[in-house]
Coordinates of C-alpha atoms in Angstrom, one line a residue:
M1 CA -13.8 -42.6 175.7
K2 CA -13.8 -43.9 171.9
N3 CA -10.7 -43.3 170.1
K4 CA -8.9 -41.2 173.0
L5 CA -6.5 -42.6 175.1
I6 CA -4.8 -40.7 177.8
I7 CA -2.1 -43.2 179.1
F8 CA 0.3 -42.1 181.8
I9 CA 3.8 -43.2 180.9
C10 CA 7.4 -42.5 182.4
L11 CA 9.7 -41.1 179.7
N12 CA 11.6 -44.4 179.5
L13 CA 9.6 -44.3 175.7
F14 CA 11.0 -40.8 175.4
G15 CA 14.6 -41.5 177.3
Y16 CA 14.0 -38.4 179.9
G17 CA 13.4 -38.7 183.5
Y18 CA 9.8 -37.0 184.0
S19 CA 6.2 -38.1 183.1
Q20 CA 4.4 -37.0 180.1
F21 CA 0.8 -38.3 178.8
T22 CA -0.1 -39.3 175.3
Y23 CA -3.3 -38.6 173.8
N24 CA -4.6 -40.3 170.5
L25 CA -5.9 -37.7 168.0
G26 CA -7.9 -38.6 164.5
V27 CA -8.3 -35.7 162.2
E28 CA -12.0 -35.0 162.3
E29 CA -11.1 -34.6 166.2
L30 CA -8.4 -32.2 165.0
F31 CA -10.7 -30.1 162.9
E32 CA -13.2 -29.7 165.5
K33 CA -11.3 -29.1 168.4
G34 CA -9.0 -26.8 166.2
V35 CA -11.7 -24.6 164.7
R36 CA -13.8 -24.6 168.5
T37 CA -10.8 -23.2 169.9
S38 CA -9.0 -21.4 167.6
T39 CA -8.5 -17.6 168.9
K40 CA -9.0 -16.4 165.0
I41 CA -12.0 -18.4 164.1
R42 CA -13.7 -16.8 167.7
A43 CA -12.4 -13.3 166.4
S44 CA -13.8 -14.1 162.6
K45 CA -17.3 -15.4 164.5
I46 CA -17.3 -11.8 166.5
K47 CA -16.9 -9.8 163.5
S48 CA -19.8 -11.9 161.6
D49 CA -21.8 -11.0 164.7
I50 CA -21.1 -7.3 165.0
S51 CA -22.0 -7.3 161.1
V52 CA -25.5 -8.8 161.9
E53 CA -26.5 -6.4 164.6
K54 CA -25.3 -3.6 162.2
E55 CA -27.8 -5.0 159.9
N56 CA -30.5 -5.0 162.2
L57 CA -29.1 -1.8 163.2
T58 CA -29.9 -0.2 159.5
K59 CA -33.2 -1.7 159.0
I60 CA -34.6 0.2 162.0
K61 CA -34.1 3.1 160.1
R62 CA -37.2 2.5 158.3
L63 CA -39.2 3.3 161.4
P64 CA -40.3 6.8 162.8
Q65 CA -38.4 8.2 165.2
V66 CA -40.2 8.9 167.9
G67 CA -39.6 11.1 170.9
L68 CA -40.9 12.0 174.6
T69 CA -40.0 15.0 176.6
A70 CA -40.8 16.2 179.9
S71 CA -39.6 19.3 181.8
N72 CA -40.5 20.7 185.3
G73 CA -38.7 23.9 186.7
Y74 CA -38.9 27.1 188.9
V75 CA -39.5 30.2 186.8
G76 CA -38.1 33.4 188.2
K77 CA -40.1 36.4 188.9
P78 CA -39.6 38.8 186.3
T79 CA -38.8 42.8 186.9
I80 CA -41.0 45.6 184.9
Y81 CA -38.9 48.8 184.7
N82 CA -39.9 52.1 183.4
T83 CA -38.4 53.6 180.3
D84 CA -36.2 55.4 182.2
L85 CA -35.1 52.0 184.3
S86 CA -37.2 52.8 187.5
Y87 CA -38.8 50.0 189.2
L88 CA -42.7 49.5 188.3
G89 CA -43.2 46.3 190.0
H90 CA -43.5 42.4 189.5
P91 CA -46.2 40.8 187.4
K92 CA -48.3 38.2 188.5
M93 CA -46.8 34.9 187.2
P94 CA -46.9 31.0 188.2
D95 CA -43.5 29.9 189.8
W96 CA -43.5 26.8 188.3
Q97 CA -43.4 25.5 185.0
Q98 CA -44.1 21.9 183.3
K99 CA -43.7 21.0 179.4
Y100 CA -44.7 17.4 177.9
S101 CA -43.9 17.0 174.1
L102 CA -44.3 13.9 171.9
E103 CA -42.8 14.2 168.6
L104 CA -42.5 11.5 165.7
N105 CA -39.8 12.1 162.4
Q106 CA -41.0 9.7 159.3
P107 CA -38.5 9.6 156.6
I108 CA -40.6 9.3 153.1
Y109 CA -38.3 9.9 150.8
E110 CA -34.2 10.2 150.7
G111 CA -33.6 9.4 147.1
G112 CA -33.1 5.5 148.1
K113 CA -30.7 6.0 150.9
I114 CA -32.0 4.1 153.5
K115 CA -32.9 0.9 151.1
N116 CA -29.3 0.7 149.7
T117 CA -27.9 1.2 153.1
I118 CA -29.5 -1.7 154.6
K119 CA -28.4 -3.8 151.3
E120 CA -25.5 -2.6 152.1
A121 CA -25.2 -3.9 155.9
S122 CA -26.2 -7.3 154.2
L123 CA -23.6 -7.6 152.0
E124 CA -21.4 -6.7 154.9
R125 CA -22.8 -9.3 156.7
Q126 CA -22.5 -11.9 153.7
I127 CA -18.6 -11.0 153.4
A128 CA -18.1 -11.0 157.2
E129 CA -19.4 -14.8 157.3
L130 CA -17.4 -15.8 153.9
D131 CA -14.2 -14.2 156.0
L132 CA -15.1 -17.1 158.9
E133 CA -15.5 -19.7 156.2
K134 CA -11.7 -18.7 154.7
D135 CA -10.3 -18.4 158.1
I136 CA -11.6 -22.0 159.1
S137 CA -10.0 -23.6 155.9
D138 CA -6.9 -21.6 156.8
I139 CA -7.0 -23.3 160.6
K140 CA -7.7 -26.6 158.8
L141 CA -4.8 -26.1 156.3
F142 CA -2.4 -25.2 159.0
L143 CA -3.1 -27.8 161.7
I144 CA -3.0 -30.5 159.3
K145 CA 0.6 -29.2 158.1
N146 CA 1.5 -30.1 162.0
Y147 CA -0.2 -33.3 162.4
L148 CA 1.7 -34.2 159.1
D149 CA 5.0 -33.2 160.7
L150 CA 4.0 -35.0 163.7
F151 CA 3.4 -38.1 161.7
R152 CA 6.1 -38.2 159.8
L153 CA 8.4 -37.6 162.9
Y154 CA 6.8 -40.7 164.6
K155 CA 7.9 -42.6 161.6
Q156 CA 11.1 -41.2 161.5
K157 CA 11.7 -42.3 165.6
E158 CA 10.5 -45.8 164.2
V159 CA 13.0 -46.2 161.1
L160 CA 15.9 -45.0 163.1
E161 CA 14.9 -47.4 166.2
E162 CA 15.0 -50.3 163.5
N163 CA 18.3 -48.8 161.7
I164 CA 19.7 -48.5 165.5
K165 CA 18.9 -52.3 166.7
E166 CA 20.2 -53.4 163.0
A167 CA 23.6 -51.2 164.0
E168 CA 23.8 -52.3 167.6
K169 CA 23.6 -55.9 166.5
N170 CA 25.8 -55.4 163.4
L171 CA 28.3 -54.0 166.3
H172 CA 27.8 -57.1 168.3
N173 CA 29.0 -59.1 165.3
I174 CA 31.8 -57.5 164.5
Q175 CA 33.2 -57.3 167.8
N176 CA 32.8 -61.1 167.6
L177 CA 34.8 -60.9 164.5
K178 CA 37.1 -58.7 165.9
N179 CA 37.8 -61.1 168.6
Q180 CA 38.5 -63.7 166.2
G181 CA 40.8 -61.1 164.4
I182 CA 39.2 -61.6 161.4
V183 CA 38.6 -57.8 161.0
T184 CA 40.6 -54.6 163.1
N185 CA 39.2 -52.2 165.9
N186 CA 39.1 -49.8 163.3
D187 CA 35.7 -51.9 162.2
V188 CA 34.1 -51.6 165.8
L189 CA 35.1 -48.0 166.5
R190 CA 33.4 -46.7 162.9
N191 CA 30.5 -48.7 163.8
Q192 CA 30.2 -47.3 167.1
I193 CA 30.2 -43.9 166.0
V194 CA 26.8 -44.9 163.5
V195 CA 25.3 -46.4 166.6
S196 CA 26.1 -42.8 168.3
N197 CA 25.0 -40.9 165.2
Y198 CA 21.7 -43.1 165.1
Q199 CA 20.7 -42.1 168.9
L200 CA 21.4 -38.8 168.2
S201 CA 19.2 -38.6 165.3
L202 CA 16.8 -40.7 167.4
N203 CA 16.8 -37.8 170.6
E204 CA 16.4 -34.8 168.2
T205 CA 13.2 -36.5 166.3
R206 CA 11.9 -36.7 170.3
D207 CA 12.7 -33.3 170.9
D208 CA 11.0 -32.5 167.6
I209 CA 8.1 -34.7 168.6
N210 CA 7.8 -32.8 172.0
I211 CA 7.8 -29.5 170.1
I212 CA 4.9 -30.1 167.5
S213 CA 2.8 -31.7 170.5
Q214 CA 3.0 -28.5 172.6
Q215 CA 2.0 -26.2 169.4
L216 CA -0.6 -28.5 168.7
D217 CA -1.9 -28.8 172.5
I218 CA -1.9 -24.7 172.7
V219 CA -3.8 -24.5 169.7
L220 CA -6.4 -27.3 170.5
G221 CA -6.8 -26.3 174.0
F222 CA -5.4 -28.9 175.4
N223 CA -3.0 -29.9 178.6
E224 CA 0.6 -28.6 177.4
N225 CA 2.1 -31.8 178.8
Y226 CA 0.1 -34.1 176.4
I227 CA 2.1 -35.8 173.6
I228 CA 0.0 -36.3 171.0
I229 CA -0.4 -39.4 168.6
P230 CA -1.1 -38.9 165.3
D231 CA -3.8 -41.6 163.8
M232 CA -0.9 -44.1 162.1
D233 CA -3.1 -45.5 159.8
F234 CA -3.3 -41.6 158.1
L235 CA -0.9 -41.8 155.5
E236 CA -2.2 -44.8 153.7
K237 CA -5.8 -43.9 152.9
E238 CA -6.6 -43.2 149.8
L239 CA -7.7 -39.8 148.5
V240 CA -9.6 -39.2 145.2
V241 CA -8.0 -36.4 142.9
N242 CA -10.2 -35.5 140.0
L243 CA -9.0 -33.7 136.8
E244 CA -7.8 -30.1 137.0
E245 CA -10.6 -28.4 135.7
Y246 CA -12.9 -29.8 138.1
Y247 CA -10.7 -28.1 140.9
V248 CA -10.6 -24.7 138.9
K249 CA -14.8 -25.3 138.4
Q250 CA -14.9 -26.2 142.0
S251 CA -12.9 -22.6 143.2
Y252 CA -15.2 -20.2 141.1
E253 CA -18.1 -21.8 142.5
N254 CA -16.8 -22.2 146.5
Y255 CA -13.8 -20.3 146.8
P256 CA -14.6 -17.7 149.5
Q257 CA -12.6 -15.2 148.6
L258 CA -13.6 -14.9 145.2
K259 CA -17.4 -14.6 146.2
I260 CA -15.9 -11.7 148.5
S261 CA -14.7 -10.2 145.7
K262 CA -18.0 -10.5 143.8
F263 CA -19.8 -9.0 147.3
N264 CA -17.6 -6.1 146.9
I265 CA -18.5 -5.4 143.9
E266 CA -21.8 -5.6 144.4
K267 CA -21.2 -3.3 147.4
A268 CA -19.3 -0.6 145.5
K269 CA -22.2 -0.2 143.2
I270 CA -24.5 0.2 145.9
D271 CA -22.0 3.0 147.5
E272 CA -22.4 4.3 143.7
K273 CA -26.3 4.7 144.6
I274 CA -25.7 6.5 147.9
A275 CA -23.4 8.6 147.0
K276 CA -26.2 9.5 144.0
S277 CA -29.0 9.9 146.3
K278 CA -26.9 13.1 148.2
Y279 CA -28.3 14.8 145.5
L280 CA -31.8 14.3 145.5
P281 CA -34.4 15.9 148.0
I282 CA -34.9 14.3 151.2
L283 CA -38.6 14.2 152.1
T284 CA -40.2 13.8 155.9
L285 CA -43.2 13.5 157.6
N286 CA -43.3 15.2 161.4
A287 CA -46.2 15.2 163.9
G288 CA -45.8 16.2 167.5
N289 CA -48.0 17.2 170.3
N290 CA -47.2 19.4 173.3
L291 CA -48.7 20.2 176.7
T292 CA -47.3 23.4 178.6
R293 CA -47.8 25.2 181.9
P294 CA -48.6 28.3 182.5
I295 CA -49.9 29.5 179.0
T296 CA -47.5 32.5 178.7
S297 CA -48.8 33.8 175.6
T298 CA -51.7 36.0 177.3
S299 CA -50.8 38.8 179.7
P300 CA -50.7 38.0 182.7
A301 CA -49.6 34.5 182.1
Q302 CA -52.2 32.0 183.6
D303 CA -51.5 29.0 185.6
L304 CA -53.2 26.6 183.2
Y305 CA -52.2 23.7 180.9
L306 CA -52.1 24.5 177.0
N307 CA -51.7 21.3 174.6
S308 CA -51.0 21.9 171.3
W309 CA -50.5 19.5 168.3
G310 CA -49.7 19.6 164.5
I311 CA -48.4 17.6 161.3
T312 CA -45.9 18.9 158.8
L313 CA -44.5 17.8 155.8
G314 CA -40.7 19.0 155.3
L315 CA -38.8 19.2 151.5
T316 CA -35.2 19.4 152.1
Y317 CA -32.8 20.3 149.3
N318 CA -28.7 20.7 149.6
L319 CA -27.4 22.8 147.2
S320 CA -24.0 23.2 147.9
S321 CA -23.5 19.4 147.3
W322 CA -23.6 19.9 143.9
F323 CA -20.4 21.4 144.1
D324 CA -18.4 18.0 145.0
H325 CA -20.9 16.0 142.3
K326 CA -18.4 15.5 139.9
Y327 CA -16.1 14.5 142.4
T328 CA -17.7 12.3 144.3
M329 CA -19.5 10.3 141.8
N330 CA -16.4 9.4 140.1
Q331 CA -14.9 8.3 143.0
A332 CA -17.4 5.5 143.4
K333 CA -17.6 4.8 139.6
Y334 CA -13.4 4.2 140.3
N335 CA -14.3 1.9 143.3
I336 CA -16.4 0.0 141.1
D337 CA -13.4 -0.7 138.8
L338 CA -10.9 -1.4 141.2
Q339 CA -13.1 -4.3 142.9
E340 CA -13.7 -5.7 139.1
N341 CA -9.8 -5.7 138.6
I342 CA -9.6 -7.4 142.1
K343 CA -11.9 -10.2 141.2
E344 CA -9.8 -10.2 137.9
Q345 CA -6.9 -10.6 139.9
T346 CA -8.1 -13.4 142.1
E347 CA -9.4 -15.4 139.2
Q348 CA -6.0 -15.4 138.0
S349 CA -4.7 -16.2 141.0
I350 CA -7.1 -19.5 141.7
R351 CA -6.1 -20.9 138.2
I352 CA -2.2 -20.1 139.2
N353 CA -2.4 -21.8 142.4
I354 CA -5.0 -25.1 141.0
K355 CA -2.0 -25.5 138.6
S356 CA 0.6 -25.6 141.1
F357 CA -0.9 -27.6 143.6
Y358 CA -2.7 -29.9 141.0
T359 CA 1.0 -30.5 139.5
K360 CA 2.7 -30.8 143.0
H361 CA 0.3 -33.2 144.3
L362 CA 0.7 -35.6 141.4
E363 CA 4.6 -34.9 141.5
A364 CA 4.3 -36.3 145.3
V365 CA 2.2 -39.3 144.2
N366 CA 4.7 -40.2 142.0
R367 CA 7.7 -39.7 144.3
V368 CA 6.0 -42.0 146.5
E369 CA 5.7 -44.4 143.9
V370 CA 8.9 -44.4 143.3
L371 CA 10.4 -44.2 146.4
M372 CA 8.5 -47.3 147.7
K373 CA 10.4 -49.5 144.9
T374 CA 13.5 -47.7 145.9
V375 CA 13.0 -49.0 149.7
E376 CA 12.7 -52.3 148.6
Q377 CA 15.5 -52.0 146.5
A378 CA 17.9 -50.6 149.1
K379 CA 16.8 -53.0 151.5
D380 CA 17.6 -56.0 149.0
N381 CA 21.2 -54.0 148.7
Y382 CA 21.5 -53.8 152.5
R383 CA 20.7 -57.5 152.9
I384 CA 23.0 -58.7 149.8
T385 CA 26.0 -56.3 151.2
N386 CA 25.6 -57.7 154.6
N387 CA 26.2 -60.8 153.5
K388 CA 29.1 -60.1 151.8
Y389 CA 30.6 -58.7 154.8
Y390 CA 30.1 -61.5 157.0
N391 CA 31.8 -63.5 154.3
Q392 CA 34.6 -61.1 153.9
L393 CA 33.3 -60.4 150.3
A394 CA 32.9 -56.4 151.1
I395 CA 34.5 -54.0 153.6
L396 CA 32.7 -52.0 156.3
T397 CA 32.5 -48.9 154.2
D398 CA 30.6 -50.6 151.9
L399 CA 28.1 -52.0 154.5
L400 CA 28.0 -48.4 156.0
D401 CA 26.8 -47.1 153.1
A402 CA 24.2 -49.6 152.0
S403 CA 22.7 -48.9 155.7
S404 CA 23.1 -44.8 154.9
V405 CA 21.1 -46.0 151.7
Q406 CA 18.5 -47.9 153.5
L407 CA 17.6 -45.2 156.3
N408 CA 17.9 -42.3 153.8
A409 CA 15.5 -43.8 151.1
E410 CA 12.7 -45.2 154.4
L411 CA 12.8 -41.2 155.7
Q412 CA 12.3 -39.9 152.0
L413 CA 9.6 -41.9 151.9
T414 CA 8.0 -41.3 154.8
L415 CA 8.7 -37.6 154.1
A416 CA 7.2 -38.0 150.5
K417 CA 3.9 -39.7 151.7
A418 CA 3.5 -37.1 154.2
N419 CA 4.0 -34.4 151.6
S420 CA 1.4 -36.2 149.0
I421 CA -1.6 -35.8 151.5
Y422 CA -0.7 -31.7 152.4
T423 CA -0.4 -30.9 149.0
Y424 CA -4.1 -33.0 148.4
Y425 CA -5.3 -30.7 151.5
Q426 CA -4.0 -27.3 149.9
L427 CA -5.7 -28.4 146.7
L428 CA -8.7 -28.5 149.0
N429 CA -8.0 -25.4 150.3
A430 CA -7.5 -23.8 146.9
S431 CA -11.1 -25.1 145.4
G432 CA -13.2 -24.1 148.7
N433 CA -14.0 -27.6 149.2
L434 CA -11.6 -27.8 152.9

């Protein structure tokens, strides 16, 4: 399987006594699996499917309502009494009755209520689709953050392992110097402490790798024992950054939340039209056919079938609806004002977020450039101090300080590289391009 390598390894690699697997994971696969397995994304897709069915349901309201009724039952024998309630007898009457009816009801005019209800359902479907789009973008940002944390920890592990090797080498050399009587046992002890501290940091880093791997395993639907290894070339990827105004323009065109705000304004205006339809007359066409047995309109009743049909045009007007006309319409207008206000707030947030993420990204890129020089300087400083120490021109404290400065610079550089990529993805997310 390309780009995938599942290797059985003993935790000699991680210093533990049980076995685990490693899994090489690229960014594209991270996004593909993360979006496919995310429970939040599945919930958004279900909401989107529900909105599609709701839209289809509202369209059916344009069709006539057709009803078919059939009944068959026993008719109790009626009794006739005299005016003084004395018994006279039973009229001749069939014992069974049947009734079959077919009715059709077609709305002709409801003040545009059906048409606007369909438009509203269509907008709700589009809003649900945009919610899904936004959730996908958010889950990608969440995944890339954990992925970069994992990458940073692997780099940190690599740096610590190199420093441990260097510290152990120094410890060996210092022990030789101590045997020659050139340095005291104090130098040996201090260097042993440095090695122990580095080893402790390395163990903590391995634990953090296990924790974040397990979190990603759960989100991606992997076996929880997989230790994920990120693409080690990812941090070196060159990122193309445009001008700030480009991202602002992209946000106004693509950012899902802003699109949702625009759709909510349209929806509020449609709600106002639906509210107005409440004060308009309703015109409906009704048609029906009935087949009944026996015929009870004659005396005595005849055990025969009677078929009848008819067409009616009905007009309904709810006069009492005008009692709440003022309040209903005001509520609809205020809702439009509210949605327009939310859209303005979203536009302001976009400009603020783009400015912040753009500035932070440039700052992070600049920090990487500075720290790359700092690392080179720290390495030179350590090399010079190391030579001075073994020539008795510097004390152990100088050597340990130089080692500490080098380690911190390398760790800061790794953190800065990860942060520069994360701020780039924040920028893509805020501009609706992730």
